[in-house]
mmCIF file of C-alpha atoms in Angstrom:
data_model
loop_
_atom_site.group_PDB
_atom_site.id
_atom_site.type_symbol
_atom_site.label_atom_id
_atom_site.label_comp_id
_atom_site.label_asym_id
_atom_site.label_seq_id
_atom_site.Cartn_x
_atom_site.Cartn_y
_atom_site.Cartn_z
ATOM 1 C CA ASN A 1 -35.256 53.655 -52.628
ATOM 2 C CA ASP A 2 -32.679 53.522 -50.064
ATOM 3 C CA PRO A 3 -31.798 49.533 -48.932
ATOM 4 C CA MET A 4 -30.513 50.849 -45.830
ATOM 5 C CA PHE A 5 -33.966 52.598 -44.515
ATOM 6 C CA ILE A 6 -36.665 50.426 -45.577
ATOM 7 C CA GLN A 7 -40.048 51.727 -45.588
ATOM 8 C CA PRO A 8 -42.900 49.712 -44.306
ATOM 9 C CA HIS A 9 -45.049 47.682 -46.356
ATOM 10 C CA ASN A 10 -48.295 50.080 -46.200
ATOM 11 C CA ASP A 11 -51.363 49.620 -48.463
ATOM 12 C CA LYS A 12 -55.114 48.366 -48.288
ATOM 13 C CA SER A 13 -53.997 44.815 -47.629
ATOM 14 C CA SER A 14 -51.501 45.776 -44.900
ATOM 15 C CA GLU A 15 -54.614 47.157 -42.979
ATOM 16 C CA GLU A 16 -56.852 44.251 -43.276
ATOM 17 C CA LEU A 17 -53.552 42.043 -42.158
ATOM 18 C CA ILE A 18 -53.208 43.886 -38.992
ATOM 19 C CA THR A 19 -56.755 43.770 -38.655
ATOM 20 C CA ILE A 20 -56.791 40.215 -38.513
ATOM 21 C CA ALA A 21 -53.876 40.140 -35.942
ATOM 22 C CA LYS A 22 -55.610 42.246 -33.746
ATOM 23 C CA ARG A 23 -58.481 40.613 -33.999
ATOM 24 C CA PHE A 24 -57.088 37.215 -32.901
ATOM 25 C CA LEU A 25 -55.197 38.695 -29.965
ATOM 26 C CA PHE A 26 -58.460 40.503 -28.777
ATOM 27 C CA THR A 27 -60.079 36.757 -28.519
ATOM 28 C CA SER A 28 -57.695 35.841 -25.441
ATOM 29 C CA LYS A 29 -55.923 39.010 -24.375
ATOM 30 C CA GLY A 30 -53.033 37.949 -26.608
ATOM 31 C CA LEU A 31 -52.370 34.657 -24.600
ATOM 32 C CA GLY A 32 -53.343 32.062 -27.091
ATOM 33 C CA GLY A 33 -56.137 33.061 -29.351
ATOM 34 C CA ASP A 34 -59.070 31.471 -31.487
ATOM 35 C CA PRO A 35 -58.131 28.239 -32.692
ATOM 36 C CA ASN A 36 -60.406 28.734 -35.685
ATOM 37 C CA MET A 37 -58.195 31.310 -37.153
ATOM 38 C CA LEU A 38 -55.101 29.120 -37.144
ATOM 39 C CA ALA A 39 -54.115 27.148 -40.406
ATOM 40 C CA PRO A 40 -53.674 23.486 -40.429
ATOM 41 C CA SER A 41 -50.063 24.237 -40.853
ATOM 42 C CA PHE A 42 -49.594 26.332 -38.197
ATOM 43 C CA GLN A 43 -46.629 26.602 -35.673
ATOM 44 C CA PHE A 44 -45.928 28.508 -32.455
ATOM 45 C CA GLU A 45 -42.606 29.376 -31.534
ATOM 46 C CA GLY A 46 -40.863 31.189 -28.797
ATOM 47 C CA PRO A 47 -37.338 32.236 -27.830
ATOM 48 C CA VAL A 48 -36.672 28.650 -25.803
ATOM 49 C CA VAL A 49 -40.314 26.959 -26.683
ATOM 50 C CA GLY A 50 -41.611 25.113 -29.824
ATOM 51 C CA PRO A 51 -41.755 24.789 -32.600
ATOM 52 C CA LEU A 52 -45.158 23.583 -31.613
ATOM 53 C CA SER A 53 -47.966 22.246 -33.696
ATOM 54 C CA LYS A 54 -51.551 23.616 -33.956
ATOM 55 C CA ASP A 55 -52.862 20.677 -31.893
ATOM 56 C CA ASP A 56 -49.846 20.932 -29.602
ATOM 57 C CA PHE A 57 -50.296 24.854 -29.254
ATOM 58 C CA VAL A 58 -54.274 24.725 -28.616
ATOM 59 C CA ALA A 59 -53.557 21.959 -25.795
ATOM 60 C CA ALA A 60 -50.943 23.989 -24.249
ATOM 61 C CA ILE A 61 -52.690 27.297 -24.092
ATOM 62 C CA GLY A 62 -56.028 25.351 -22.713
ATOM 63 C CA SER A 63 -54.255 23.805 -19.954
ATOM 64 C CA VAL A 64 -53.654 27.115 -18.288
ATOM 65 C CA ASP A 65 -56.269 29.254 -16.877
ATOM 66 C CA PHE A 66 -55.143 32.833 -17.200
ATOM 67 C CA ASP A 67 -58.318 34.633 -16.903
ATOM 68 C CA THR A 68 -58.895 33.224 -13.248
ATOM 69 C CA ALA A 69 -55.226 34.109 -12.253
ATOM 70 C CA PHE A 70 -55.580 37.386 -13.664
ATOM 71 C CA PRO A 71 -59.162 38.648 -14.093
ATOM 72 C CA ASN A 72 -58.059 42.252 -14.455
ATOM 73 C CA TRP A 73 -55.124 41.616 -16.721
ATOM 74 C CA THR A 74 -54.472 44.640 -19.258
ATOM 75 C CA PRO A 75 -52.647 43.597 -22.436
ATOM 76 C CA GLN A 76 -50.905 46.431 -24.008
ATOM 77 C CA PHE A 77 -50.045 45.665 -27.868
ATOM 78 C CA TYR A 78 -48.532 48.212 -29.938
ATOM 79 C CA GLY A 79 -46.473 49.265 -32.974
ATOM 80 C CA PHE A 80 -48.415 47.038 -35.345
ATOM 81 C CA PHE A 81 -46.557 46.656 -39.156
ATOM 82 C CA VAL A 82 -46.332 44.461 -41.931
ATOM 83 C CA ASP A 83 -42.913 43.440 -42.534
ATOM 84 C CA PRO A 84 -41.856 44.953 -45.952
ATOM 85 C CA LEU A 85 -39.151 42.145 -46.448
ATOM 86 C CA GLU A 86 -41.519 39.251 -45.856
ATOM 87 C CA VAL A 87 -44.015 39.895 -48.556
ATOM 88 C CA GLU A 88 -45.259 38.781 -51.767
ATOM 89 C CA ASP A 89 -42.432 37.861 -54.371
ATOM 90 C CA GLU A 90 -42.432 38.975 -57.458
ATOM 91 C CA GLY A 91 -43.448 35.324 -58.845
ATOM 92 C CA GLY A 92 -46.321 35.510 -56.440
ATOM 93 C CA SER A 93 -45.146 32.232 -54.705
ATOM 94 C CA ASN A 94 -45.076 33.659 -51.414
ATOM 95 C CA ARG A 95 -48.701 34.666 -49.836
ATOM 96 C CA ASN A 96 -47.668 34.445 -45.968
ATOM 97 C CA TYR A 97 -47.065 38.034 -44.660
ATOM 98 C CA ARG A 98 -45.673 38.696 -41.161
ATOM 99 C CA VAL A 99 -47.478 41.258 -38.794
ATOM 100 C CA TRP A 100 -44.822 42.365 -36.254
ATOM 101 C CA TYR A 101 -45.926 44.246 -32.855
ATOM 102 C CA THR A 102 -44.796 45.188 -29.412
ATOM 103 C CA ALA A 103 -46.521 43.466 -26.390
ATOM 104 C CA LYS A 104 -46.381 44.532 -22.560
ATOM 105 C CA GLY A 105 -49.017 44.214 -20.187
ATOM 106 C CA TYR A 106 -49.583 44.247 -16.510
ATOM 107 C CA GLY A 107 -52.036 42.794 -13.677
ATOM 108 C CA ARG A 108 -52.761 41.360 -10.326
ATOM 109 C CA ASN A 109 -52.565 37.855 -9.548
ATOM 110 C CA ASP A 110 -55.946 37.385 -7.890
ATOM 111 C CA GLY A 111 -56.462 33.902 -8.342
ATOM 112 C CA PRO A 112 -54.716 30.399 -8.892
ATOM 113 C CA LEU A 113 -52.767 29.813 -12.249
ATOM 114 C CA LEU A 114 -52.835 26.038 -12.043
ATOM 115 C CA PRO A 115 -50.803 24.166 -12.181
ATOM 116 C CA PHE A 116 -47.917 26.250 -11.687
ATOM 117 C CA ALA A 117 -49.473 28.384 -8.627
ATOM 118 C CA PRO A 118 -52.408 26.860 -6.766
ATOM 119 C CA GLU A 119 -53.067 29.929 -4.764
ATOM 120 C CA ALA A 120 -53.244 33.731 -5.606
ATOM 121 C CA THR A 121 -50.364 35.827 -4.511
ATOM 122 C CA GLY A 122 -51.822 39.148 -5.080
ATOM 123 C CA LYS A 123 -48.389 40.301 -6.875
ATOM 124 C CA ILE A 124 -48.419 42.566 -9.679
ATOM 125 C CA VAL A 125 -47.172 41.299 -12.871
ATOM 126 C CA GLU A 126 -45.214 43.867 -15.133
ATOM 127 C CA ASN A 127 -44.034 42.509 -18.362
ATOM 128 C CA PRO A 128 -41.386 44.226 -20.526
ATOM 129 C CA PRO A 129 -41.577 44.797 -24.241
ATOM 130 C CA GLN A 130 -41.310 41.807 -26.054
ATOM 131 C CA MET A 131 -41.502 41.599 -29.985
ATOM 132 C CA CYS A 132 -43.849 39.255 -31.314
ATOM 133 C CA SER A 133 -45.541 38.406 -34.770
ATOM 134 C CA LEU A 134 -48.255 36.286 -36.407
ATOM 135 C CA THR A 135 -47.491 35.448 -40.160
ATOM 136 C CA ILE A 136 -50.879 35.548 -42.057
ATOM 137 C CA ASP A 137 -51.440 33.621 -45.397
ATOM 138 C CA LYS A 138 -53.075 36.168 -47.406
ATOM 139 C CA ASP A 139 -55.443 34.023 -49.435
ATOM 140 C CA SER A 140 -57.268 32.527 -46.657
ATOM 141 C CA GLY A 141 -56.544 34.912 -43.816
ATOM 142 C CA LEU A 142 -55.359 32.204 -41.655
ATOM 143 C CA ILE A 143 -52.491 32.358 -39.175
ATOM 144 C CA THR A 144 -49.627 30.168 -40.372
ATOM 145 C CA ARG A 145 -47.013 31.102 -37.484
ATOM 146 C CA TYR A 146 -47.147 32.897 -34.061
ATOM 147 C CA THR A 147 -44.113 34.044 -32.091
ATOM 148 C CA ILE A 148 -43.903 35.650 -28.889
ATOM 149 C CA GLY A 149 -41.675 36.548 -25.811
ATOM 150 C CA TYR A 150 -38.728 37.943 -27.500
ATOM 151 C CA VAL A 151 -37.817 40.663 -24.938
ATOM 152 C CA THR A 152 -36.159 43.725 -26.219
ATOM 153 C CA ASP A 153 -35.229 45.105 -22.932
ATOM 154 C CA ARG A 154 -34.682 43.016 -20.026
ATOM 155 C CA SER A 155 -34.418 46.002 -17.327
ATOM 156 C CA VAL A 156 -38.277 46.963 -17.817
ATOM 157 C CA GLY A 157 -40.895 45.399 -15.760
ATOM 158 C CA ASN A 158 -40.596 42.754 -12.643
ATOM 159 C CA THR A 159 -40.093 39.544 -14.879
ATOM 160 C CA GLY A 160 -36.265 39.466 -14.282
ATOM 161 C CA GLY A 161 -36.116 40.295 -18.067
ATOM 162 C CA LEU A 162 -38.032 36.934 -19.181
ATOM 163 C CA GLY A 163 -41.028 36.917 -21.703
ATOM 164 C CA GLY A 164 -43.979 35.072 -21.665
ATOM 165 C CA LEU A 165 -45.364 32.496 -19.143
ATOM 166 C CA TYR A 166 -41.880 32.155 -17.533
ATOM 167 C CA GLY A 167 -41.551 35.961 -17.218
ATOM 168 C CA ILE A 168 -44.891 35.912 -15.111
ATOM 169 C CA LEU A 169 -44.286 32.760 -13.054
ATOM 170 C CA TYR A 170 -40.816 34.331 -12.069
ATOM 171 C CA ALA A 171 -42.779 37.686 -11.084
ATOM 172 C CA LEU A 172 -44.943 35.674 -8.863
ATOM 173 C CA GLY A 173 -42.095 34.157 -7.359
ATOM 174 C CA LYS A 174 -42.785 30.543 -8.909
ATOM 175 C CA PRO A 175 -40.033 30.259 -11.405
ATOM 176 C CA LEU A 176 -39.798 27.120 -13.273
ATOM 177 C CA PRO A 177 -36.900 24.870 -12.164
ATOM 178 C CA PHE A 178 -34.484 25.049 -15.210
ATOM 179 C CA PRO A 179 -32.137 27.836 -16.766
ATOM 180 C CA GLU A 180 -34.186 28.716 -19.504
ATOM 181 C CA ALA A 181 -37.057 29.852 -17.039
ATOM 182 C CA GLN A 182 -34.695 32.042 -14.937
ATOM 183 C CA PRO A 183 -33.178 35.589 -15.507
ATOM 184 C CA TRP A 184 -30.126 35.534 -17.696
ATOM 185 C CA LYS A 185 -26.852 35.056 -15.473
ATOM 186 C CA MET A 186 -23.534 35.131 -16.887
ATOM 187 C CA SER A 187 -21.776 31.847 -17.573
ATOM 188 C CA TRP A 188 -18.432 30.900 -16.116
ATOM 189 C CA GLN A 189 -17.110 30.635 -19.408
ATOM 190 C CA TYR A 190 -18.163 33.985 -20.806
ATOM 191 C CA GLY A 191 -16.760 35.393 -17.706
ATOM 192 C CA PHE A 192 -13.628 33.974 -18.488
ATOM 193 C CA PHE A 193 -13.828 35.165 -21.978
ATOM 194 C CA GLN A 194 -14.171 39.088 -20.991
ATOM 195 C CA LYS A 195 -11.429 38.744 -18.495
ATOM 196 C CA ILE A 196 -9.117 37.440 -21.281
ATOM 197 C CA GLY A 197 -10.275 40.033 -23.411
ATOM 198 C CA SER A 198 -9.675 42.752 -20.680
ATOM 199 C CA LEU A 199 -6.057 41.358 -20.220
ATOM 200 C CA ILE A 200 -5.228 41.475 -24.108
ATOM 201 C CA ASN A 201 -6.400 45.259 -24.332
ATOM 202 C CA ASN A 202 -4.494 46.074 -21.297
#
């Protein structure tokens, strides 16, 4: 096997794990999911959010009524595969398998998105592609870790290159007032570093 080009983990168990991931996403259009499918040790994490425990995650998702805000939201999930580098080791000690997938999605804001947007804006949200993952305990079938919002191309969509809820709020014209919830902007330190580099190369 070529260590540079690794083949995906592909067997019957992979199909079962991907089915679990899809069932979880289907329960809430990919925003949250069935709490009964989460392991007690579950953790949620995004680029600048978390880690959140199971209770904190369920509470956070329950505080946002996404269906009212986007009754016709179209989630787009594709490219499901089981990570070939995060599978059972030879000793059998690792029983957590990671399912990766890409998420996009679009929809019109036809209702309030409390507590962030008290009135519908009528604006269309188009998400950029985001890498997400669900880590699943192979024995119990429960999800132990959930990661979302890692944008792979910030030029796509109208969220300012942001993923998750931060991107949706930006597209609605209701961005949260801190740098992590704003589109990327070059810092003066990075700009200075680039200028120094160009001087050295010249």
